[in-house]
Amino acid sequence: MKMKSQATMICCLMFFLSTECSHYRSKIHIKAGDKLQSPEGKPKSGRIQDKCHGPCISSSNCSQPCAKDFHGEIGFTCNQKEWQKSTETCTSLSVEKLFQDSSVESRLSVAAPSIPLHILDFRAPETIESVAQGIRKNCPLDYACIIDVVKSSETTSGNIAFIVELLKNISTDLSDNVTQEKMKSYSQVANHILDTAAVSNWAFIPNKNASSDLLQSVNLFARQLHIHNKSENIVNELFIQTKGFHLNHNTSEKSFDFSMTTEGISGVVQIPWQELRKLWPNASQAISIAFPTLGSILREAHSQNVSLSRRVNGLVLSVVLPESLQEIILTFEKINKTRHARAQCVGWHSKKRRWDEKACKMTQDVRNEVKCRCNYTSAVMSFSILMSPTSKTDKVLDYITCIGLSISILSLVLCLIIEATVWSQVVVTDISYMRHVCIVNIAMSLLTANVCFIIGSNFNNEVQDYNVCVAVTFFSHFFYLSLFFWMLFKALLIIYGILVIFRRMMKSRMMVIGFAIGYGCPLIIAVTTVAITEPKKGYVRPEACWLNWVSTKALLAFAIPALVIVAVNLIVVLVVAVNTQRPSIGSSKSQDVAIIMRITKNVAILTPLLGLTWGFGIATLIEDTPLTFHIIFASLNAFQGFFILLFGTIMDHKIRDALRMRMSSLQGKSRAAENASLSPTNGSKSMNRQG
């Protein structure tokens, strides 16, 4: 009775002795909070309009009081000769405000149970019991007595810190019998400070571990939750969702599907059946919690040598599983879906307060989503994906590709110019004519494919560019195939020149066969691939304008024909090597034999180069392929045009001879014109005209 009468007298005298009582209230309220409120009943902003006055010296600090009806202060730091806000402790929440409709006995500190509390009187403060008792007396079933007060408060940095401590202490002292009703009330309080409007204010909380404390508190509270039905959607707030169900060793593969409509992102938590077999026959339960905004709030406890925090690019998914389960599969929808938004699967280590890359392994990364296989432990219960910045290795590959493609395009243009210049001198026989037709079409196909590749690389493959991306990929596919099929036709020319001796095919018929093989076959393959894969949206990759590999394996429609042609061409080269060891049959065919040998040399050089190029390309599809393979593939692929110019044109002595003759002819005409202009006859004629 004595304690009750003292508290009652204090409550009555508070209105008259606010000055004297303010000293003691600071001991009760976290961050010196108070129950002040604006006359209209709505909390005013904790921010002030005026910044620090006086000179702004680099790295200097100052502070300003909060607005009326808020307790605390705002700290500023001088940065680049301007005062910038660094911390904020403005709070309108307090113990009195949380329990303003409750009895005097329950007006206890909820935010800081570890701090000794005192009853206010005129003599000396006295210690009292824990605040958990106050919650149990006023709202023991669902914590509903504090929800309205919390939700009506403004999400200033001080109020956020107050609510984090409130949730932390509820998880510690009031989690002995967590029901579904308690979990809903608890989540409503957490949802208030996870709102998108509150995200920016988390940066100014002096306690940098506040976000980590919130996540750990929610996980600890959810661990004590008891599920009654087989499957339950326990919490469905805008910024926090909780689901759970029962399971045992006979349960088939289970998964939680989350769709956070407010943020427009989703996630899936999947428990493999191999893990479920580890469970005991008696029933267990699994709980998962999804946070759409917590990723932008979580701060890592970095050491001084670690770079700035990394951006989270998906939901934060927490799981509470039986101890015997150790592995889960998670699917995250990306927030940033651009092609450069590479992902890294991570787990939040509650003790180290940082993202742990070793906790998860990425199994799939496409434009829209990422699939991770993660290890579940008591220290790592929450998982997400980080948006990895573009690494130096990516830049190296980009530079190689950019420089190589530029050289390749210039080389192919130069190749076509040379062919046009010496055409009449080098197409002496039908076989030589078809050989140079092949060279021209190979150069044209690769040139067009490279241009399509450059166009496709500039698309982010967003929805509005999808049809254009499909078209660009189709033409790239078609012309890259044409490159190999014209190489195949060159090999067939070799076989034709060796085996057919007494009868020659008409040039027009050879042209028809050449274009049918060089462009007809690639067209059939490309069109068939589109027709089969595009109805399922599986022709192009989600992250780039190129043939799909993950879902439909459309890339095989290029890789298989290309590698088969490489193998056929190499066999043809071996056949030629064997046949050239035999004595020549007659001398009348010596010119054709020389041409066939030049074709064979081109095929023998170009085929391994082109085959190696795409051989390394296939190797890069394998998971965890060393960076060396990627660099070799980028180098060989980007310099194909230069190889064709060098080995298909410049190294042919007939073309070199024709170029010399062409240059000599041009020089001869230039000298003749110069001599003619300086001859005496022309001089006298010039004088006569002037006369």
XYZ file of C-alpha atoms in Angstrom:
691
model
C 0.000 0.000 0.000
C 2.804 2.325 0.767
C 4.284 1.865 -2.697
C 0.873 2.460 -4.299
C 0.185 5.650 -2.355
C 3.606 7.049 -3.153
C 3.117 6.453 -6.866
C -0.360 8.020 -6.771
C 0.924 11.144 -5.042
C 3.728 11.468 -7.593
C 1.315 11.182 -10.496
C -0.853 13.974 -9.077
C 2.086 16.263 -8.427
C 3.658 15.787 -11.862
C 1.514 18.496 -13.386
C 2.700 21.028 -10.787
C 6.312 19.960 -10.432
C 7.288 19.260 -14.063
C 10.578 21.076 -13.610
C 11.566 19.107 -10.544
C 10.361 15.810 -11.987
C 12.199 16.149 -15.304
C 15.424 15.127 -13.630
C 13.940 11.819 -12.485
C 12.016 11.151 -15.714
C 15.303 11.090 -17.601
C 16.231 8.054 -15.549
C 13.067 6.193 -16.516
C 12.792 6.975 -20.218
C 15.151 5.624 -22.781
C 16.885 8.458 -24.622
C 15.209 10.886 -22.245
C 11.791 10.220 -23.774
C 8.651 11.924 -22.501
C 4.896 11.722 -22.974
C 4.543 15.134 -24.544
C 2.128 15.580 -27.420
C 0.962 18.411 -29.617
C -2.337 20.208 -28.705
C -4.074 18.617 -31.706
C -3.178 15.152 -30.464
C -0.776 14.401 -33.344
C 2.953 14.115 -32.802
C 5.005 16.853 -34.341
C 8.142 16.294 -36.295
C 11.316 15.715 -34.358
C 13.313 17.679 -36.903
C 14.192 21.345 -36.640
C 14.579 23.822 -39.461
C 17.571 25.714 -38.147
C 20.986 24.116 -38.357
C 24.029 24.917 -36.302
C 25.107 28.535 -36.296
C 28.660 29.746 -36.502
C 31.579 28.788 -38.754
C 31.640 25.274 -40.233
C 35.101 23.828 -39.723
C 35.887 20.451 -41.277
C 35.083 17.474 -38.988
C 33.654 19.719 -36.271
C 30.389 18.771 -34.518
C 27.477 20.561 -32.970
C 23.986 19.791 -31.715
C 20.570 21.423 -31.659
C 17.536 20.643 -29.517
C 14.583 18.807 -31.018
C 11.302 20.485 -31.848
C 8.712 21.171 -29.196
C 7.061 18.066 -27.722
C 10.156 15.952 -28.464
C 13.007 15.068 -26.122
C 16.564 14.577 -27.292
C 18.845 16.398 -29.699
C 20.056 16.422 -33.283
C 23.766 16.173 -33.992
C 25.469 17.779 -36.968
C 28.888 17.260 -38.530
C 30.679 19.740 -40.760
C 31.325 18.160 -44.150
C 32.581 20.156 -47.161
C 31.812 23.422 -45.377
C 28.186 22.471 -44.777
C 26.441 21.224 -41.638
C 24.981 17.759 -42.233
C 22.823 15.792 -39.811
C 24.710 12.842 -38.310
C 22.618 11.638 -35.337
C 19.131 12.147 -33.945
C 17.605 11.079 -30.637
C 14.304 12.974 -30.865
C 11.584 10.869 -29.268
C 7.986 11.461 -28.276
C 7.434 7.953 -26.907
C 7.798 7.146 -23.253
C 6.690 4.640 -20.663
C 3.925 6.980 -19.475
C 2.586 7.309 -23.012
C 2.622 3.543 -23.630
C 0.538 2.947 -20.506
C -1.357 6.220 -20.275
C -4.688 4.372 -20.026
C -3.397 1.779 -17.570
C -3.265 1.803 -13.805
C -0.460 3.556 -11.980
C 1.067 0.226 -10.913
C 1.882 -0.623 -14.521
C 3.724 2.579 -15.357
C 7.078 0.881 -15.551
C 9.973 1.140 -17.949
C 9.540 -1.136 -20.977
C 12.488 0.078 -23.007
C 15.340 -0.550 -20.597
C 14.728 -3.324 -18.047
C 18.442 -3.673 -17.397
C 18.616 -0.099 -16.052
C 17.642 0.242 -12.361
C 14.258 1.937 -12.028
C 13.119 4.218 -9.211
C 9.831 5.447 -7.785
C 9.712 9.213 -7.731
C 9.282 10.860 -4.387
C 10.721 13.845 -2.472
C 13.221 11.826 -0.503
C 15.123 9.286 -2.608
C 14.385 6.870 -5.481
C 13.724 3.211 -4.686
C 14.155 0.172 -6.929
C 11.133 -1.729 -8.228
C 10.420 -4.970 -10.068
C 10.978 -5.790 -13.819
C 8.899 -4.176 -16.553
C 7.777 -7.549 -17.910
C 5.322 -7.633 -15.046
C 3.737 -4.414 -16.331
C 3.079 -5.873 -19.784
C 1.616 -9.033 -18.263
C -0.794 -7.046 -16.121
C -2.133 -4.783 -18.889
C -2.136 -6.944 -22.040
C -1.004 -10.488 -21.268
C -2.739 -12.079 -24.260
C -1.709 -10.050 -27.293
C 0.211 -6.847 -26.333
C -2.622 -4.853 -27.906
C -2.430 -2.155 -25.220
C 0.728 -0.634 -26.744
C -0.085 -0.965 -30.473
C -2.173 2.195 -30.920
C 0.362 4.362 -29.116
C 3.243 2.998 -31.180
C 1.419 3.274 -34.518
C 0.378 6.876 -33.832
C 3.961 7.976 -33.142
C 6.164 9.554 -35.776
C 9.044 7.372 -36.951
C 11.857 9.661 -35.873
C 15.235 8.135 -35.163
C 14.633 8.417 -31.432
C 11.249 6.714 -31.613
C 12.681 3.940 -33.806
C 15.447 3.292 -31.263
C 12.846 3.259 -28.466
C 10.685 0.685 -30.305
C 13.711 -1.502 -31.125
C 14.570 -1.678 -27.421
C 10.922 -2.341 -26.633
C 10.804 -5.323 -29.025
C 14.174 -6.528 -27.833
C 13.037 -6.709 -24.233
C 9.713 -8.316 -25.092
C 11.658 -11.046 -26.939
C 13.930 -11.527 -23.948
C 11.447 -11.442 -21.054
C 8.035 -12.236 -22.560
C 8.697 -15.081 -25.018
C 7.871 -17.954 -22.678
C 4.466 -18.622 -24.278
C 4.256 -16.993 -27.718
C 0.830 -17.416 -29.307
C -0.337 -16.445 -32.749
C -2.093 -13.374 -31.275
C 1.104 -12.226 -29.584
C 3.067 -12.709 -32.814
C 0.560 -10.551 -34.700
C 0.776 -7.739 -32.140
C 4.559 -7.990 -32.021
C 4.728 -7.783 -35.818
C 2.424 -4.761 -35.960
C 4.862 -2.893 -33.741
C 7.824 -3.986 -35.898
C 5.925 -3.146 -39.092
C 5.637 0.488 -37.948
C 9.399 1.056 -37.963
C 9.963 -1.064 -41.106
C 7.745 1.204 -43.197
C 9.413 2.696 -46.263
C 8.825 6.158 -44.795
C 11.006 5.216 -41.799
C 13.930 3.704 -43.689
C 15.895 6.942 -44.099
C 15.710 7.731 -40.357
C 17.498 4.512 -39.371
C 20.771 6.056 -40.554
C 20.743 8.646 -37.743
C 20.284 6.264 -34.797
C 23.421 6.516 -32.607
C 23.319 2.765 -31.911
C 24.547 1.326 -35.223
C 23.510 -2.177 -34.138
C 19.825 -1.273 -33.859
C 18.859 -2.962 -37.142
C 20.740 -6.135 -36.217
C 19.082 -6.098 -32.783
C 15.659 -5.858 -34.417
C 16.290 -8.854 -36.692
C 17.669 -10.945 -33.851
C 14.736 -10.005 -31.604
C 12.144 -11.006 -34.206
C 13.914 -14.319 -34.835
C 14.173 -15.026 -31.110
C 10.491 -14.269 -30.573
C 9.429 -16.403 -33.574
C 11.500 -19.312 -32.268
C 9.084 -19.605 -29.304
C 5.942 -19.473 -31.450
C 3.669 -22.533 -31.286
C 1.691 -23.509 -34.397
C -1.608 -25.288 -33.906
C -2.927 -25.931 -37.410
C -1.194 -27.780 -40.240
C -0.451 -24.602 -42.174
C -0.857 -21.013 -41.087
C -0.437 -17.536 -42.526
C 0.358 -16.019 -39.167
C 1.288 -12.420 -40.035
C 0.447 -10.532 -43.207
C 1.607 -6.962 -42.601
C 2.907 -4.753 -45.394
C 6.533 -4.957 -44.274
C 6.687 -8.233 -42.395
C 5.051 -11.585 -43.189
C 5.186 -14.777 -41.157
C 4.162 -18.291 -42.212
C 4.499 -21.699 -40.625
C 3.455 -25.332 -40.800
C 3.966 -28.705 -39.171
C 6.271 -31.309 -40.650
C 7.839 -34.684 -39.918
C 10.122 -37.216 -41.608
C 7.254 -38.410 -43.808
C 6.513 -34.921 -45.100
C 7.174 -34.332 -48.783
C 9.195 -31.344 -49.940
C 7.808 -28.145 -48.356
C 8.139 -24.506 -49.337
C 7.060 -21.065 -48.133
C 5.931 -18.706 -50.903
C 6.121 -15.003 -50.093
C 4.796 -12.228 -52.293
C 5.390 -8.784 -50.830
C 2.969 -6.792 -52.957
C 3.939 -3.466 -51.419
C 7.484 -3.687 -52.708
C 6.617 -5.852 -55.715
C 9.115 -8.628 -54.877
C 8.729 -12.246 -53.864
C 10.709 -15.080 -52.330
C 10.481 -18.808 -51.674
C 11.892 -20.862 -48.799
C 12.146 -24.535 -49.707
C 13.028 -27.448 -47.420
C 14.448 -30.356 -49.461
C 12.992 -33.796 -48.851
C 16.473 -35.099 -48.077
C 16.531 -32.814 -45.043
C 13.008 -33.738 -43.971
C 14.071 -37.384 -43.768
C 16.334 -36.409 -40.872
C 13.368 -35.488 -38.650
C 12.097 -37.661 -35.813
C 8.696 -39.333 -36.185
C 7.112 -36.838 -33.804
C 5.859 -33.634 -35.403
C 8.037 -30.544 -35.665
C 7.352 -27.088 -37.031
C 8.943 -24.660 -39.452
C 8.481 -20.889 -39.465
C 9.660 -18.329 -41.989
C 9.569 -14.533 -41.911
C 9.959 -12.192 -44.885
C 11.150 -8.567 -44.709
C 11.022 -6.429 -47.890
C 12.667 -3.304 -46.419
C 15.000 -4.678 -43.750
C 17.754 -5.238 -46.308
C 18.162 -1.497 -46.827
C 18.303 -0.968 -43.056
C 20.708 -3.693 -41.894
C 24.162 -2.386 -41.097
C 27.215 -4.570 -41.037
C 29.670 -4.297 -38.172
C 32.689 -3.710 -40.403
C 36.244 -3.493 -39.275
C 38.322 -0.539 -40.421
C 39.868 -2.508 -43.284
C 36.542 -3.549 -44.834
C 34.859 -1.461 -47.500
C 31.454 0.138 -47.223
C 28.317 -1.912 -46.737
C 26.913 -3.873 -49.659
C 23.449 -3.368 -51.077
C 20.778 -6.005 -50.518
C 18.879 -6.811 -53.716
C 15.957 -8.907 -52.449
C 13.858 -9.926 -49.479
C 15.465 -10.804 -46.173
C 14.122 -14.283 -45.359
C 14.424 -15.682 -41.837
C 13.753 -19.321 -41.003
C 13.170 -21.168 -37.740
C 13.706 -24.896 -38.242
C 14.301 -27.971 -36.076
C 17.943 -28.365 -35.092
C 18.357 -31.511 -37.195
C 17.725 -29.579 -40.427
C 20.848 -27.940 -41.758
C 20.231 -27.037 -45.403
C 17.535 -25.051 -47.201
C 16.959 -23.729 -50.711
C 15.876 -20.118 -51.173
C 14.703 -18.287 -54.272
C 14.900 -14.478 -54.286
C 13.341 -12.141 -56.802
C 15.742 -9.314 -57.584
C 14.781 -5.733 -56.795
C 17.231 -4.396 -59.370
C 16.752 -6.564 -62.448
C 19.273 -4.939 -64.793
C 21.745 -7.248 -66.523
C 24.661 -5.834 -64.506
C 22.992 -6.605 -61.151
C 25.023 -9.709 -60.342
C 23.991 -11.478 -57.158
C 25.753 -13.031 -54.198
C 23.930 -15.361 -51.808
C 24.603 -14.584 -48.147
C 23.422 -15.346 -44.631
C 23.276 -12.883 -41.731
C 25.604 -13.920 -38.906
C 23.903 -12.669 -35.749
C 27.068 -12.790 -33.614
C 29.405 -11.169 -36.122
C 26.637 -8.761 -37.230
C 27.566 -9.052 -40.880
C 26.701 -10.922 -44.075
C 28.487 -14.261 -44.336
C 29.308 -15.356 -47.904
C 30.264 -18.851 -46.746
C 26.753 -19.581 -45.470
C 25.252 -19.877 -48.962
C 26.108 -21.010 -52.449
C 24.408 -19.634 -55.541
C 22.960 -22.310 -57.823
C 21.211 -20.089 -60.384
C 21.356 -16.404 -61.337
C 19.073 -15.019 -64.034
C 17.745 -11.527 -64.653
C 14.652 -11.870 -62.461
C 15.666 -14.202 -59.668
C 18.455 -15.986 -57.832
C 18.401 -19.447 -56.287
C 20.614 -20.150 -53.268
C 21.486 -23.254 -51.259
C 22.198 -22.196 -47.673
C 23.377 -23.778 -44.437
C 21.045 -23.156 -41.500
C 22.525 -22.754 -37.993
C 21.495 -21.076 -34.759
C 23.807 -18.166 -35.609
C 22.730 -17.847 -39.254
C 18.923 -17.831 -39.541
C 18.367 -14.986 -42.026
C 19.334 -14.931 -45.692
C 19.268 -12.630 -48.703
C 21.167 -11.690 -51.866
C 23.642 -8.852 -52.284
C 24.094 -6.851 -55.454
C 27.755 -7.394 -56.220
C 29.474 -4.426 -57.847
C 31.138 -4.878 -61.221
C 34.517 -6.428 -60.466
C 37.863 -5.693 -62.048
C 37.728 -9.028 -63.869
C 34.477 -7.974 -65.514
C 36.139 -4.773 -66.693
C 39.083 -6.741 -68.094
C 36.705 -8.915 -70.114
C 34.779 -5.844 -71.270
C 37.990 -4.146 -72.426
C 39.173 -7.277 -74.269
C 35.808 -7.679 -75.992
C 35.531 -3.991 -76.907
C 39.057 -3.724 -78.316
C 38.869 -7.121 -80.006
C 35.532 -6.443 -81.706
C 36.801 -3.095 -82.979
C 39.876 -4.767 -84.493
C 37.694 -7.596 -85.834
C 35.271 -5.254 -87.605
C 38.077 -3.177 -89.111
C 39.852 -6.357 -90.238
C 36.712 -7.705 -91.915
C 36.074 -4.425 -93.721
C 39.691 -4.421 -94.912
C 39.302 -8.058 -96.016
C 36.268 -7.179 -98.156
C 38.086 -4.181 -99.676
C 41.080 -6.349 -100.598
C 38.839 -9.009 -102.152
C 37.042 -6.380 -104.220
C 40.370 -4.919 -105.339
C 41.990 -8.175 -106.533
C 38.845 -10.055 -107.568
C 39.469 -10.106 -111.293
C 43.082 -11.257 -110.883
C 42.471 -14.162 -108.468
C 39.283 -15.832 -109.754
C 41.026 -17.722 -112.577
C 39.293 -21.113 -112.267
C 35.925 -22.250 -110.980
C 37.424 -23.584 -107.758
C 39.345 -20.358 -107.087
C 36.166 -18.414 -107.840
C 34.186 -20.401 -105.247
C 37.031 -20.130 -102.758
C 36.882 -16.350 -102.816
C 33.081 -16.450 -102.710
C 33.485 -18.390 -99.472
C 35.968 -15.865 -98.054
C 33.672 -12.941 -98.888
C 30.619 -14.599 -97.340
C 32.549 -15.682 -94.245
C 33.695 -12.096 -93.746
C 30.197 -10.704 -94.392
C 28.584 -13.202 -91.982
C 31.014 -12.504 -89.155
C 30.848 -8.740 -89.732
C 27.046 -8.749 -89.539
C 27.060 -11.040 -86.487
C 29.501 -8.734 -84.682
C 27.329 -5.708 -85.423
C 24.261 -7.571 -84.089
C 26.250 -8.523 -80.986
C 27.147 -4.873 -80.334
C 23.514 -3.825 -80.790
C 22.324 -6.569 -78.441
C 24.837 -5.649 -75.747
C 23.251 -2.203 -75.451
C 19.866 -3.614 -74.448
C 19.054 -4.248 -70.792
C 16.494 -6.843 -71.911
C 13.653 -5.025 -70.190
C 10.071 -5.827 -71.144
C 9.817 -3.054 -73.726
C 13.016 -4.260 -75.464
C 12.213 -7.974 -75.422
C 11.030 -8.287 -79.025
C 14.022 -6.296 -80.260
C 16.301 -8.522 -78.161
C 14.779 -11.643 -79.732
C 15.300 -10.197 -83.231
C 18.914 -9.244 -82.519
C 19.624 -12.672 -81.031
C 18.057 -14.390 -84.041
C 20.285 -12.526 -86.517
C 23.362 -13.099 -84.353
C 22.521 -16.801 -84.199
C 21.893 -16.964 -87.952
C 25.054 -15.164 -89.077
C 27.355 -16.934 -86.611
C 26.029 -20.233 -87.972
C 26.563 -18.943 -91.530
C 30.217 -18.391 -90.671
C 30.642 -22.084 -89.869
C 28.533 -23.410 -92.740
C 30.570 -21.414 -95.261
C 33.638 -22.972 -93.635
C 31.974 -26.347 -94.189
C 31.413 -25.505 -97.840
C 35.118 -24.675 -98.183
C 35.905 -28.141 -96.856
C 33.483 -29.679 -99.342
C 35.292 -27.771 -102.120
C 38.497 -29.497 -101.067
C 36.889 -32.938 -101.269
C 35.365 -32.034 -104.622
C 38.712 -30.899 -106.034
C 40.479 -34.059 -104.928
C 37.900 -36.708 -105.780
C 36.343 -35.269 -108.956
C 39.051 -35.213 -111.640
C 37.505 -35.829 -115.023
C 34.214 -33.961 -114.627
C 33.658 -30.464 -113.338
C 30.402 -28.993 -112.025
C 29.058 -25.807 -113.572
C 29.880 -22.640 -111.653
C 26.220 -21.638 -111.371
C 25.326 -24.973 -109.797
C 28.213 -24.656 -107.339
C 26.940 -21.199 -106.375
C 23.459 -22.565 -105.688
C 24.861 -25.351 -103.512
C 27.142 -22.899 -101.709
C 24.365 -20.469 -100.793
C 22.026 -23.327 -99.865
C 24.605 -24.650 -97.412
C 25.959 -21.277 -96.266
C 22.616 -19.540 -95.625
C 19.866 -22.150 -96.065
C 20.976 -24.538 -93.330
C 21.572 -21.765 -90.737
C 18.173 -20.271 -91.549
C 16.418 -23.597 -90.963
C 18.218 -24.128 -87.634
C 17.605 -20.574 -86.385
C 13.916 -20.526 -87.356
C 13.311 -23.958 -85.826
C 14.994 -22.904 -82.577
C 12.837 -19.791 -82.313
C 9.660 -21.727 -83.101
C 10.366 -24.312 -80.377
C 11.668 -22.088 -77.566
C 10.024 -18.695 -78.000
C 6.423 -19.753 -77.081
C 7.869 -20.485 -73.605
C 9.915 -17.257 -73.640
C 13.039 -19.398 -73.647
C 14.886 -18.310 -76.775
C 16.991 -15.544 -75.207
C 18.693 -15.295 -71.869
C 16.951 -13.202 -69.202
C 20.167 -11.315 -68.451
C 21.466 -10.746 -72.006
C 20.518 -10.775 -75.684
C 21.948 -14.180 -76.552
C 20.753 -17.775 -76.757
C 19.267 -19.208 -73.574
C 21.152 -21.901 -71.714
C 19.589 -22.380 -68.293
C 15.946 -23.181 -69.080
C 15.738 -24.337 -72.724
C 19.368 -25.027 -73.743
C 18.741 -23.056 -76.950
C 22.481 -22.393 -77.142
C 22.946 -26.005 -78.243
C 21.322 -25.018 -81.552
C 24.510 -23.073 -82.216
C 27.123 -25.047 -80.304
C 26.328 -28.489 -81.750
C 26.362 -27.476 -85.475
C 29.494 -25.374 -84.959
C 31.460 -28.088 -83.190
C 30.300 -30.783 -85.649
C 31.504 -28.624 -88.554
C 34.835 -28.105 -86.793
C 35.215 -31.889 -86.441
C 34.277 -32.494 -90.111
C 36.707 -29.858 -91.343
C 39.556 -31.331 -89.325
C 38.837 -34.762 -90.835
C 38.924 -33.200 -94.319
C 42.313 -31.651 -93.567
C 43.644 -35.078 -92.556
C 42.271 -36.620 -95.758
C 44.036 -33.961 -97.834
C 47.281 -34.542 -95.966
C 47.136 -38.251 -96.829
C 46.205 -37.719 -100.494
C 48.902 -35.128 -101.190
C 51.560 -37.727 -100.384
C 50.591 -39.628 -103.561
C 52.079 -38.766 -106.990
C 50.183 -36.180 -109.026
C 47.926 -37.598 -111.750
C 48.726 -35.558 -114.825
C 50.081 -32.046 -115.005
C 47.028 -30.380 -116.482
C 45.412 -30.123 -113.075
C 48.420 -28.549 -111.370
C 46.719 -25.166 -111.128
C 43.661 -26.639 -109.396
C 45.872 -28.686 -107.106
C 47.715 -25.524 -106.021
C 44.387 -23.824 -105.338
C 43.162 -26.818 -103.344
C 46.339 -26.718 -101.264
C 45.754 -23.041 -100.480
C 42.169 -23.793 -99.471
C 43.382 -26.650 -97.306
C 45.913 -24.370 -95.625
C 43.173 -21.817 -94.871
C 40.855 -24.470 -93.495
C 43.656 -26.094 -91.508
C 44.455 -22.778 -89.834
C 41.011 -21.205 -89.473
C 39.097 -24.309 -88.386
C 41.151 -24.983 -85.227
C 41.038 -21.290 -84.366
C 37.277 -21.051 -84.765
C 36.801 -24.427 -83.109
C 38.977 -23.477 -80.150
C 37.084 -20.206 -79.823
C 33.710 -21.834 -79.338
C 35.198 -24.778 -77.492
C 36.299 -22.369 -74.768
C 32.844 -20.787 -75.042
C 31.222 -24.096 -74.101
C 33.679 -24.434 -71.203
C 32.569 -21.071 -69.781
C 29.035 -22.434 -69.310
C 30.271 -24.832 -66.638
C 29.771 -23.566 -63.096
C 32.878 -22.200 -61.329
C 34.900 -22.159 -64.561
C 38.293 -20.474 -63.936
C 38.638 -16.877 -65.111
C 41.371 -17.953 -67.547
C 38.806 -19.714 -69.763
C 36.642 -16.577 -69.890
C 39.610 -14.402 -70.891
C 40.766 -16.875 -73.581
C 37.226 -17.157 -74.964
C 36.768 -13.372 -75.047
C 40.150 -12.894 -76.751
C 39.710 -15.583 -79.424
C 36.087 -14.683 -80.111
C 36.753 -10.969 -80.395
C 39.756 -11.377 -82.767
C 38.119 -13.781 -85.240
C 37.915 -11.066 -87.904
C 41.636 -10.431 -87.621
C 42.335 -14.164 -87.993
C 40.248 -14.315 -91.171
C 42.068 -11.291 -92.636
C 45.477 -12.681 -91.730
C 45.124 -16.376 -92.604
C 42.372 -16.187 -95.222
C 43.601 -13.201 -97.223
C 47.010 -11.750 -96.430
C 48.847 -15.090 -96.200
C 47.611 -16.105 -99.681
C 50.541 -15.354 -102.012
C 48.181 -15.068 -105.008
C 46.376 -12.198 -103.321
C 49.673 -10.596 -102.342
C 50.915 -10.881 -105.923
C 47.672 -9.395 -107.220
C 47.967 -6.515 -104.756
C 51.552 -5.841 -105.922
C 50.449 -5.856 -109.534
C 47.567 -3.558 -108.671
C 49.856 -1.170 -106.829
C 52.435 -1.290 -109.645
C 49.723 -0.598 -112.191
C 48.483 2.371 -110.221
C 52.020 3.693 -109.791
C 52.689 3.169 -113.510
C 49.573 5.107 -114.469
C 50.520 7.871 -112.055
C 54.040 8.154 -113.523
C 52.724 8.070 -117.085
C 50.305 10.861 -116.310
C 53.083 12.863 -114.673
C 55.471 12.344 -117.611
C 52.769 13.232 -120.072
C 52.089 16.501 -118.309
C 55.819 17.406 -118.402
C 56.564 16.396 -122.053
C 57.651 19.158 -124.616
C 54.729 18.374 -126.908
C 52.266 19.127 -124.160
C 54.228 22.249 -123.294
C 54.104 23.630 -126.872
C 50.419 22.827 -127.120
C 49.923 24.733 -123.920
C 51.785 27.758 -125.291
C 49.787 27.674 -128.508
C 46.532 27.673 -126.542
C 47.685 30.685 -124.557
C 48.749 32.447 -127.734
